[in-house]
Amino acid sequence: MAEKKMEKESLTKEALQSKLVDLKKEQMNQRFAHAAGQMPKTHVMRQTRREIARVKTKLNEAKK
C-alpha cells in the first residue's frame, strides 16, 4: 500500500487526469458487466470507485 501511495504522490497533474479518465472507463465497463451478470467479483467495483475518489482528492490538493 505504501508503494502505491508514493506512486500517486509522484504523478503530475496531467498523469492524474489521464488516470482518472482510464478509471472512469473501467468503471463504466464494470457497470455493464455487472448488469449483464458477467461479473463474479463485484468488490472490484467498490475498489475502482474508491481509487477514483483518491485520484480526485489528489487533483484537488494540487489546485491549492
Coordinates of C-alpha atoms in Angstrom, one line a residue:
M1 CA 0.0 0.0 0.0
A2 CA 2.9 2.4 0.8
E3 CA 4.3 1.9 -2.7
K4 CA 1.0 2.8 -4.3
K5 CA 0.8 5.9 -2.2
M6 CA 4.3 7.0 -3.3
E7 CA 3.4 6.4 -6.9
K8 CA 0.3 8.6 -6.7
E9 CA 2.2 11.4 -5.0
S10 CA 4.8 11.5 -7.7
L11 CA 2.3 11.7 -10.6
T12 CA 1.9 15.0 -12.4
K13 CA -1.4 16.8 -12.8
E14 CA -1.7 15.5 -16.4
A15 CA -0.9 12.0 -15.4
L16 CA -3.6 12.1 -12.7
Q17 CA -6.1 13.4 -15.2
S18 CA -5.3 10.6 -17.7
K19 CA -5.5 8.0 -14.9
L20 CA -8.9 9.5 -13.9
V21 CA -10.2 9.1 -17.4
D22 CA -9.0 5.5 -17.6
L23 CA -10.6 4.7 -14.2
K24 CA -13.9 6.2 -15.3
K25 CA -13.8 4.0 -18.5
E26 CA -13.0 1.0 -16.4
Q27 CA -15.9 1.8 -14.0
M28 CA -18.3 2.1 -17.0
N29 CA -17.2 -1.3 -18.3
Q30 CA -17.7 -2.8 -14.9
R31 CA -21.2 -1.5 -14.6
F32 CA -22.1 -3.0 -17.9
A33 CA -20.6 -6.4 -17.0
H34 CA -22.4 -6.3 -13.6
A35 CA -25.7 -5.5 -15.3
A36 CA -25.2 -8.4 -17.7
G37 CA -24.4 -10.8 -14.8
Q38 CA -20.9 -11.4 -16.0
M39 CA -19.1 -10.0 -13.0
P40 CA -18.3 -12.6 -10.3
K41 CA -16.1 -10.3 -8.2
T42 CA -18.4 -7.3 -7.5
H43 CA -16.0 -5.9 -4.9
V44 CA -13.8 -4.7 -7.8
M45 CA -16.5 -2.0 -8.5
R46 CA -16.0 -0.6 -5.0
Q47 CA -12.2 -0.6 -5.3
T48 CA -12.5 1.3 -8.6
R49 CA -14.9 3.8 -7.1
R50 CA -12.5 4.5 -4.2
E51 CA -9.5 4.7 -6.5
I52 CA -11.4 7.4 -8.5
A53 CA -12.0 9.3 -5.2
R54 CA -8.3 9.1 -4.3
V55 CA -7.3 10.5 -7.7
K56 CA -9.8 13.3 -7.5
T57 CA -8.6 14.2 -4.0
K58 CA -5.0 14.4 -5.3
L59 CA -6.2 16.6 -8.2
N60 CA -8.0 18.9 -5.7
E61 CA -4.9 19.1 -3.5
A62 CA -2.8 20.1 -6.5
K63 CA -5.1 23.1 -7.2
K64 CA -4.3 24.6 -3.8

